[in-house]
């Protein structure tokens, strides 16, 4: 049900001041000002492929080489990027308000919230710098650049580059003795379930928050897309920060239009 909407920052800040339990739910838009392309819209292509078509188990099965090139490229881009004023405003807000329970739930896999200093962080869709063995399922942190020799100078985003021919044996493999399974990015692809422990933590935070800031997400990918509308429906104050409205905007009490590198520092500092 659509609610009467406000962009009254002073009133929002008064409510935030008295809140005890705050959730910040972020999406690709928060990292846009760090130079990381969003998923939907003009930047959401790598070569001729829509990013979301490569983020699938089917794409990895068909061509692990192509999918690893795509993720190698994204690992390199994110490693060079810096957290921006939006990430930093959130981290500073958490550091300054020990009296509140503050949880950041991000759909992003770029690691920029953690690099900005956010401590209580839930990464819903995984992380570019974690791998999972397709055989023994071991998850490991991996910041190697490149992640394997064969990916050196690969991953160019230019749409003139076609195909990908790295033999599977030269892609990243598990180092556990006796396993040697093919590694994949520890990322939740379309059609895959989110990790149950992660989903549970996020659910608890969403159910107990009295205020939720929804930052830079198109609110179209489930289950994350239903978190904030559900919180709003049970009476939590929800404020959206985005450069444009989304399908969820009518559900929320506040909408703050503009780049969140500008709007978040205003909202989160006294
Ligand atoms: C700015 C800005 C600035 C720009 N300042 N703002 C129920 C109903 C219908 C479908 C489903 C359903 N349940 C499950 C599904 C299927 C599917 C789904 O949701 N599909 C939809 C597309 C319809 N979901 C799943 O498959 C999930 N799994 C699951 O639920 O398992 C059980 C199940 C499976 C199948 C059927 C039923 C049940 C898994 C989802 C995993 C998502 N993975 C990805 C890829 C991660 C890998 C990677 O990064 O490579 O996660 S998809 C991609 O979208 C990525 C993102 O985290 C996610 C969300 O995107 P986000 O962050 O919102 O980015 P954008 O680009 O969409 O939006 C950016 C926003 O920023 C825009 O609004 C801009 O305006 C804004 N912006 N600059 C402020 N400066
Ligand atoms: Zn293994």
Tab-separated table of C-alpha atoms and ligand atoms in Angstrom:
chain	number	residue	atom	x	y	z
A	1	UNK	CA	0.000	0.000	0.000
A	2	UNK	CA	1.403	3.404	-0.946
A	3	UNK	CA	2.218	5.629	2.033
A	4	UNK	CA	2.343	9.405	2.284
A	5	UNK	CA	5.899	10.233	1.356
A	6	UNK	CA	8.303	12.795	2.737
A	7	UNK	CA	11.739	14.157	1.901
A	8	UNK	CA	11.978	16.123	5.135
A	9	UNK	CA	15.568	15.486	6.178
A	10	UNK	CA	15.258	17.268	9.524
A	11	UNK	CA	12.318	15.118	10.554
A	12	UNK	CA	14.102	11.954	9.384
A	13	UNK	CA	17.194	12.863	11.408
A	14	UNK	CA	15.108	13.391	14.539
A	15	UNK	CA	13.636	9.914	14.143
A	16	UNK	CA	17.094	8.425	13.481
A	17	UNK	CA	18.437	10.051	16.660
A	18	UNK	CA	15.978	8.167	18.866
A	19	UNK	CA	16.179	4.867	16.944
A	20	UNK	CA	17.760	1.946	18.805
A	21	UNK	CA	17.967	-0.566	16.003
A	22	UNK	CA	19.050	0.586	12.558
A	23	UNK	CA	19.446	-1.398	9.346
A	24	UNK	CA	21.139	-0.049	6.241
A	25	UNK	CA	20.348	-2.156	3.175
A	26	UNK	CA	22.616	-1.314	0.256
A	27	UNK	CA	22.920	-2.189	-3.407
A	28	UNK	CA	25.166	-1.454	-6.368
A	29	UNK	CA	24.252	2.262	-6.404
A	30	UNK	CA	26.331	2.919	-3.281
A	31	UNK	CA	29.468	1.794	-5.119
A	32	UNK	CA	28.655	3.655	-8.364
A	33	UNK	CA	30.522	6.735	-7.157
A	34	UNK	CA	33.562	4.522	-6.517
A	35	UNK	CA	33.544	3.678	-10.244
A	36	UNK	CA	31.955	0.226	-9.967
A	37	UNK	CA	29.224	-0.296	-12.576
A	38	UNK	CA	25.688	-1.070	-11.390
A	39	UNK	CA	23.885	-4.158	-12.721
A	40	UNK	CA	20.915	-2.657	-14.457
A	41	UNK	CA	21.261	0.236	-16.848
A	42	UNK	CA	24.032	1.302	-19.187
A	43	UNK	CA	27.011	0.098	-17.130
A	44	UNK	CA	25.625	-3.393	-16.606
A	45	UNK	CA	27.368	-4.967	-19.579
A	46	UNK	CA	30.671	-6.804	-19.856
A	47	UNK	CA	31.586	-7.444	-23.501
A	48	UNK	CA	28.261	-8.254	-25.204
A	49	UNK	CA	26.878	-9.905	-22.095
A	50	UNK	CA	24.458	-8.497	-19.589
A	51	UNK	CA	26.198	-8.953	-16.218
A	52	UNK	CA	23.207	-10.861	-14.845
A	53	UNK	CA	23.456	-13.477	-17.628
A	54	UNK	CA	26.988	-14.395	-16.512
A	55	UNK	CA	26.030	-14.525	-12.829
A	56	UNK	CA	24.360	-17.915	-13.210
A	57	UNK	CA	25.358	-21.538	-12.536
A	58	UNK	CA	24.396	-22.324	-16.142
A	59	UNK	CA	26.917	-19.799	-17.515
A	60	UNK	CA	29.656	-21.301	-15.296
A	61	UNK	CA	28.781	-24.814	-16.431
A	62	UNK	CA	28.834	-23.772	-20.098
A	63	UNK	CA	32.047	-21.779	-19.869
A	64	UNK	CA	33.945	-21.575	-16.583
A	65	UNK	CA	36.659	-19.783	-18.538
A	66	UNK	CA	34.334	-16.937	-19.609
A	67	UNK	CA	32.810	-16.575	-16.147
A	68	UNK	CA	36.230	-16.553	-14.480
A	69	UNK	CA	37.396	-13.839	-16.924
A	70	UNK	CA	34.331	-11.770	-15.970
A	71	UNK	CA	35.003	-12.188	-12.236
A	72	UNK	CA	38.742	-11.632	-12.649
A	73	UNK	CA	37.932	-8.302	-14.314
A	74	UNK	CA	35.543	-7.354	-11.520
A	75	UNK	CA	38.041	-8.363	-8.800
A	76	UNK	CA	40.649	-6.103	-10.400
A	77	UNK	CA	38.230	-3.146	-10.770
A	78	UNK	CA	36.993	-3.424	-7.173
A	79	UNK	CA	40.535	-3.823	-5.808
A	80	UNK	CA	41.531	-0.519	-7.399
A	81	UNK	CA	38.349	1.290	-6.281
A	82	UNK	CA	38.137	3.230	-3.032
A	83	UNK	CA	35.195	3.452	-0.621
A	84	UNK	CA	33.346	6.721	-1.251
A	85	UNK	CA	31.630	9.290	0.968
A	86	UNK	CA	28.522	7.076	1.228
A	87	UNK	CA	30.415	4.002	2.514
A	88	UNK	CA	32.422	6.200	4.861
A	89	UNK	CA	29.347	8.002	6.251
A	90	UNK	CA	27.838	4.607	7.135
A	91	UNK	CA	31.034	3.342	8.792
A	92	UNK	CA	31.421	6.578	10.785
A	93	UNK	CA	27.784	6.427	11.860
A	94	UNK	CA	28.321	2.913	13.241
A	95	UNK	CA	31.544	3.939	14.993
A	96	UNK	CA	29.907	6.980	16.630
A	97	UNK	CA	26.734	5.296	17.846
A	98	UNK	CA	27.643	2.492	20.208
A	99	UNK	CA	24.239	3.092	21.843
A	100	UNK	CA	22.455	1.763	18.741
A	101	UNK	CA	22.476	-1.649	17.093
A	102	UNK	CA	23.483	-0.876	13.528
A	103	UNK	CA	23.513	-3.587	10.864
A	104	UNK	CA	24.591	-3.100	7.279
A	105	UNK	CA	23.075	-5.645	4.897
A	106	UNK	CA	24.631	-5.369	1.475
A	107	UNK	CA	23.835	-7.058	-1.806
A	108	UNK	CA	27.240	-5.954	-3.065
A	109	UNK	CA	30.168	-8.301	-3.479
A	110	UNK	CA	32.875	-5.636	-3.837
A	111	UNK	CA	34.014	-5.503	-0.197
A	112	UNK	CA	33.881	-1.680	-0.047
A	113	UNK	CA	31.718	-1.466	3.105
A	114	UNK	CA	34.269	-3.534	5.029
A	115	UNK	CA	37.147	-1.504	3.594
A	116	UNK	CA	35.386	1.688	4.751
A	117	UNK	CA	35.369	0.244	8.288
A	118	UNK	CA	31.829	-1.140	8.679
A	119	UNK	CA	31.944	-3.857	11.326
A	120	UNK	CA	28.460	-5.359	11.645
A	121	UNK	CA	28.115	-6.365	8.011
A	122	UNK	CA	26.041	-9.017	6.270
A	123	UNK	CA	27.088	-9.762	2.692
A	124	UNK	CA	23.946	-11.333	1.248
A	125	UNK	CA	25.320	-12.313	-2.152
A	126	UNK	CA	28.880	-13.274	-1.189
A	127	UNK	CA	32.183	-11.611	-1.921
A	128	UNK	CA	34.444	-11.260	-4.970
A	129	UNK	CA	37.452	-12.167	-2.823
A	130	UNK	CA	36.131	-15.497	-1.591
A	131	UNK	CA	36.284	-18.763	-3.530
A	132	UNK	CA	34.340	-21.979	-3.050
A	133	UNK	CA	35.533	-25.402	-4.163
A	134	UNK	CA	32.929	-27.021	-6.415
A	135	UNK	CA	34.006	-30.424	-5.039
A	136	UNK	CA	34.741	-30.145	-1.276
A	137	UNK	CA	32.800	-26.816	-0.869
A	138	UNK	CA	35.588	-25.184	1.170
A	139	UNK	CA	35.275	-21.382	1.235
A	140	UNK	CA	38.497	-19.377	1.349
A	141	UNK	CA	39.424	-15.703	1.250
A	142	UNK	CA	41.608	-14.999	-1.770
A	143	UNK	CA	43.030	-11.589	-2.729
A	144	UNK	CA	45.537	-12.917	-5.298
A	145	UNK	CA	45.915	-10.724	-8.357
A	146	UNK	CA	45.514	-12.382	-10.765
A	147	UNK	CA	43.856	-15.302	-9.025
A	148	UNK	CA	45.737	-17.700	-11.354
A	149	UNK	CA	48.492	-17.336	-13.937
A	150	UNK	CA	46.172	-18.089	-16.892
A	151	UNK	CA	44.022	-15.034	-16.120
A	152	UNK	CA	46.958	-12.626	-16.529
A	153	UNK	CA	45.912	-9.919	-19.031
A	154	UNK	CA	42.472	-11.522	-19.408
A	155	UNK	CA	39.010	-10.133	-18.645
A	156	UNK	CA	39.067	-7.127	-21.002
A	157	UNK	CA	35.513	-5.697	-21.036
A	158	UNK	CA	35.712	-4.577	-24.681
A	159	UNK	CA	32.815	-6.039	-26.638
A	160	UNK	CA	35.116	-6.775	-29.589
A	161	UNK	CA	36.771	-9.517	-27.518
A	162	UNK	CA	34.960	-12.764	-28.271
A	163	UNK	CA	35.077	-16.174	-26.658
A	164	UNK	CA	37.246	-17.413	-23.855
A	165	UNK	CA	39.502	-20.400	-24.235
A	166	UNK	CA	41.365	-20.976	-20.995
A	167	UNK	CA	41.543	-24.756	-20.435
A	168	UNK	CA	39.662	-25.766	-17.269
A	169	UNK	CA	42.845	-27.255	-15.790
A	170	UNK	CA	44.461	-23.775	-15.855
A	171	UNK	CA	41.602	-22.077	-13.968
A	172	UNK	CA	41.772	-21.717	-10.149
A	173	UNK	CA	41.705	-25.098	-8.387
A	174	UNK	CA	41.418	-26.273	-4.789
A	175	UNK	CA	44.787	-26.781	-3.106
A	176	UNK	CA	43.502	-29.291	-0.573
A	177	UNK	CA	45.467	-32.530	-0.975
A	178	UNK	CA	43.390	-35.099	-2.813
A	179	UNK	CA	40.648	-32.648	-3.833
A	180	UNK	CA	41.885	-30.376	-6.646
A	181	UNK	CA	38.276	-29.395	-7.479
A	182	UNK	CA	37.546	-26.403	-9.714
A	183	UNK	CA	37.058	-23.228	-7.674
A	184	UNK	CA	34.198	-20.811	-8.319
A	185	UNK	CA	33.523	-17.336	-6.937
A	186	UNK	CA	31.742	-17.585	-3.545
A	187	UNK	CA	28.846	-15.553	-4.889
A	188	UNK	CA	25.111	-16.211	-4.992
A	189	UNK	CA	24.112	-16.504	-8.615
A	190	UNK	CA	20.584	-16.285	-10.005
A	191	UNK	CA	18.548	-19.356	-9.176
A	192	UNK	CA	20.794	-20.258	-6.236
A	193	UNK	CA	19.670	-20.049	-2.639
A	194	UNK	CA	21.233	-17.577	-0.287
A	195	UNK	CA	23.225	-19.186	2.545
A	196	UNK	CA	20.739	-20.073	5.260
A	197	UNK	CA	22.834	-18.621	8.130
A	198	UNK	CA	23.243	-15.355	6.214
A	199	UNK	CA	19.549	-15.188	5.406
A	200	UNK	CA	18.686	-15.877	9.037
A	201	UNK	CA	20.949	-13.080	10.326
A	202	UNK	CA	19.496	-10.661	7.784
A	203	UNK	CA	15.949	-11.708	8.658
A	204	UNK	CA	16.558	-11.129	12.367
A	205	UNK	CA	18.025	-7.685	11.737
A	206	UNK	CA	15.136	-6.715	9.459
A	207	UNK	CA	12.491	-7.983	11.877
A	208	UNK	CA	13.916	-6.082	14.842
A	209	UNK	CA	14.856	-2.759	13.248
A	210	UNK	CA	12.905	0.388	13.999
A	211	UNK	CA	14.418	2.269	11.083
A	212	UNK	CA	15.804	1.102	7.737
A	213	UNK	CA	17.772	3.025	5.121
A	214	UNK	CA	17.542	1.509	1.637
A	215	UNK	CA	20.491	2.760	-0.370
A	216	UNK	CA	21.258	2.457	-4.098
A	217	UNK	CA	19.281	-0.642	-4.932
A	218	UNK	CA	16.724	-1.132	-7.692
A	219	UNK	CA	14.770	-3.411	-5.302
A	220	UNK	CA	14.024	-5.960	-8.011
A	221	UNK	CA	16.145	-8.933	-6.925
A	222	UNK	CA	14.621	-11.310	-4.386
A	223	UNK	CA	14.789	-12.091	-1.557
A	224	UNK	CA	16.501	-8.744	-0.756
A	225	UNK	CA	13.767	-6.825	-2.609
A	226	UNK	CA	11.152	-7.798	-0.052
A	227	UNK	CA	13.139	-6.979	3.105
A	228	UNK	CA	12.390	-3.253	3.343
A	229	UNK	CA	8.762	-3.387	2.089
A	230	UNK	CA	8.104	-6.036	4.780
A	231	UNK	CA	9.715	-3.842	7.460
A	232	UNK	CA	7.613	-0.871	6.295
A	233	UNK	CA	4.464	-3.007	6.370
A	234	UNK	CA	5.008	-3.848	10.052
A	235	UNK	CA	5.507	-0.147	10.889
A	236	UNK	CA	9.270	0.408	10.725
A	237	UNK	CA	10.354	3.775	9.312
A	238	UNK	CA	11.955	3.192	5.922
A	239	UNK	CA	13.903	5.797	3.941
A	240	UNK	CA	15.130	5.251	0.413
A	241	UNK	CA	18.254	6.947	-0.980
A	242	UNK	CA	18.490	6.682	-4.756
A	243	UNK	CA	19.005	8.775	-7.869
A	244	UNK	CA	15.663	7.524	-9.168
A	245	UNK	CA	12.520	5.943	-7.805
A	246	UNK	CA	12.117	2.150	-7.742
A	247	UNK	CA	9.142	-0.222	-7.666
A	248	UNK	CA	9.428	-0.177	-3.840
A	249	UNK	CA	9.453	3.618	-3.418
A	250	UNK	CA	5.670	3.903	-2.817
A	251	UNK	CA	6.018	1.522	0.169
A	252	UNK	CA	8.406	3.834	2.017
A	253	UNK	CA	7.871	6.821	4.284
A	254	UNK	CA	10.901	8.814	3.076
A	255	UNK	CA	12.539	9.213	-0.306
A	256	UNK	CA	15.801	11.162	-0.661
A	257	UNK	CA	16.697	11.722	-4.280
A	258	UNK	CA	20.305	12.117	-5.371
A	259	UNK	CA	23.691	10.423	-5.369
A	260	UNK	CA	24.114	8.736	-1.997
A	261	UNK	CA	27.700	9.990	-1.725
A	262	UNK	CA	26.010	13.348	-1.102
A	263	UNK	CA	22.690	12.434	0.529
A	264	UNK	CA	24.006	9.870	3.069
A	265	UNK	CA	26.620	12.113	4.732
A	266	UNK	CA	23.856	14.735	5.176
A	267	UNK	CA	21.485	12.194	6.684
A	268	UNK	CA	23.961	10.408	8.934
A	269	UNK	CA	25.925	13.288	10.440
A	270	UNK	CA	24.540	15.628	13.110
B	1	LIG	C1	22.267	5.082	-7.200
B	1	LIG	C2	23.456	5.707	-7.586
B	1	LIG	C3	24.002	6.633	-6.684
B	1	LIG	C4	22.905	4.348	-9.138
B	1	LIG	N1	23.371	6.886	-5.525
B	1	LIG	N2	21.668	5.340	-6.053
B	1	LIG	C5	10.555	-14.146	-6.154
B	1	LIG	C6	9.892	-13.492	-7.173
B	1	LIG	C7	10.482	-13.385	-8.426
B	1	LIG	C8	11.726	-13.907	-8.683
B	1	LIG	C9	12.391	-14.550	-7.666
B	1	LIG	C10	11.797	-14.660	-6.425
B	1	LIG	N3	12.667	-15.326	-5.611
B	1	LIG	C11	13.764	-15.634	-6.316
B	1	LIG	C12	13.629	-15.183	-7.574
B	1	LIG	C13	14.654	-15.332	-8.659
B	1	LIG	C14	15.778	-14.330	-8.543
B	1	LIG	C15	15.217	-12.906	-8.725
B	1	LIG	O1	15.028	-12.159	-7.790
B	1	LIG	N4	15.014	-12.480	-9.952
B	1	LIG	C16	14.509	-11.129	-10.214
B	1	LIG	C17	15.415	-10.462	-11.224
B	1	LIG	C18	13.066	-11.216	-10.605
B	1	LIG	N5	16.473	-14.450	-7.275
B	1	LIG	C19	17.354	-15.381	-7.059
B	1	LIG	O2	17.650	-16.184	-7.920
B	1	LIG	C20	18.009	-15.436	-5.685
B	1	LIG	N6	17.922	-16.749	-5.193
B	1	LIG	C21	16.833	-17.233	-4.545
B	1	LIG	O3	15.948	-16.516	-4.167
B	1	LIG	O4	16.861	-18.607	-4.384
B	1	LIG	C22	15.615	-19.275	-4.153
B	1	LIG	C23	14.806	-19.271	-5.467
B	1	LIG	C24	15.440	-19.388	-6.689
B	1	LIG	C25	14.701	-19.354	-7.874
B	1	LIG	C26	13.325	-19.182	-7.827
B	1	LIG	C27	12.704	-19.041	-6.578
B	1	LIG	C28	13.468	-19.093	-5.389
B	1	LIG	C29	19.484	-15.132	-5.787
B	1	LIG	C30	19.759	-13.735	-6.193
B	1	LIG	C31	21.250	-13.526	-6.360
B	1	LIG	C32	21.522	-12.184	-7.010
B	1	LIG	N7	22.812	-12.184	-7.498
B	1	LIG	C33	23.296	-10.973	-8.138
B	1	LIG	C34	24.627	-11.320	-8.798
B	1	LIG	C35	25.695	-11.392	-7.772
B	1	LIG	C36	26.911	-11.768	-8.447
B	1	LIG	C37	27.729	-10.664	-8.931
B	1	LIG	O5	27.787	-9.565	-8.397
B	1	LIG	O6	28.349	-10.986	-9.915
B	1	LIG	O7	23.435	-9.923	-7.218
B	1	LIG	S1	22.204	-10.300	-9.350
B	1	LIG	C38	22.603	-8.641	-9.069
B	1	LIG	O8	21.411	-7.954	-8.631
B	1	LIG	C39	23.575	-8.647	-7.882
B	1	LIG	C40	23.009	-7.553	-7.040
B	1	LIG	O9	23.429	-7.729	-5.691
B	1	LIG	C41	21.531	-7.667	-7.241
B	1	LIG	C42	20.763	-6.437	-6.888
B	1	LIG	O10	21.070	-5.392	-7.724
B	1	LIG	P1	21.179	-3.926	-7.138
B	1	LIG	O11	22.235	-3.891	-6.112
B	1	LIG	O12	19.846	-3.451	-6.741
B	1	LIG	O13	21.742	-3.136	-8.400
B	1	LIG	P2	20.967	-2.488	-9.658
B	1	LIG	O14	21.971	-2.244	-10.714
B	1	LIG	O15	19.792	-3.262	-10.017
B	1	LIG	O16	20.435	-1.094	-9.088
B	1	LIG	C43	21.300	-0.026	-8.763
B	1	LIG	C44	20.466	1.074	-8.158
B	1	LIG	O17	21.333	2.093	-7.731
B	1	LIG	C45	19.475	1.725	-9.149
B	1	LIG	O18	18.216	1.858	-8.520
B	1	LIG	C46	20.084	3.107	-9.411
B	1	LIG	O19	19.088	4.113	-9.640
B	1	LIG	C47	20.818	3.348	-8.111
B	1	LIG	N8	21.967	4.265	-8.178
B	1	LIG	N9	23.838	5.290	-8.783
B	1	LIG	C48	22.232	6.290	-5.202
B	1	LIG	N10	25.147	7.365	-6.955
B	2	LIG	ZN1	38.277	-28.777	-2.649
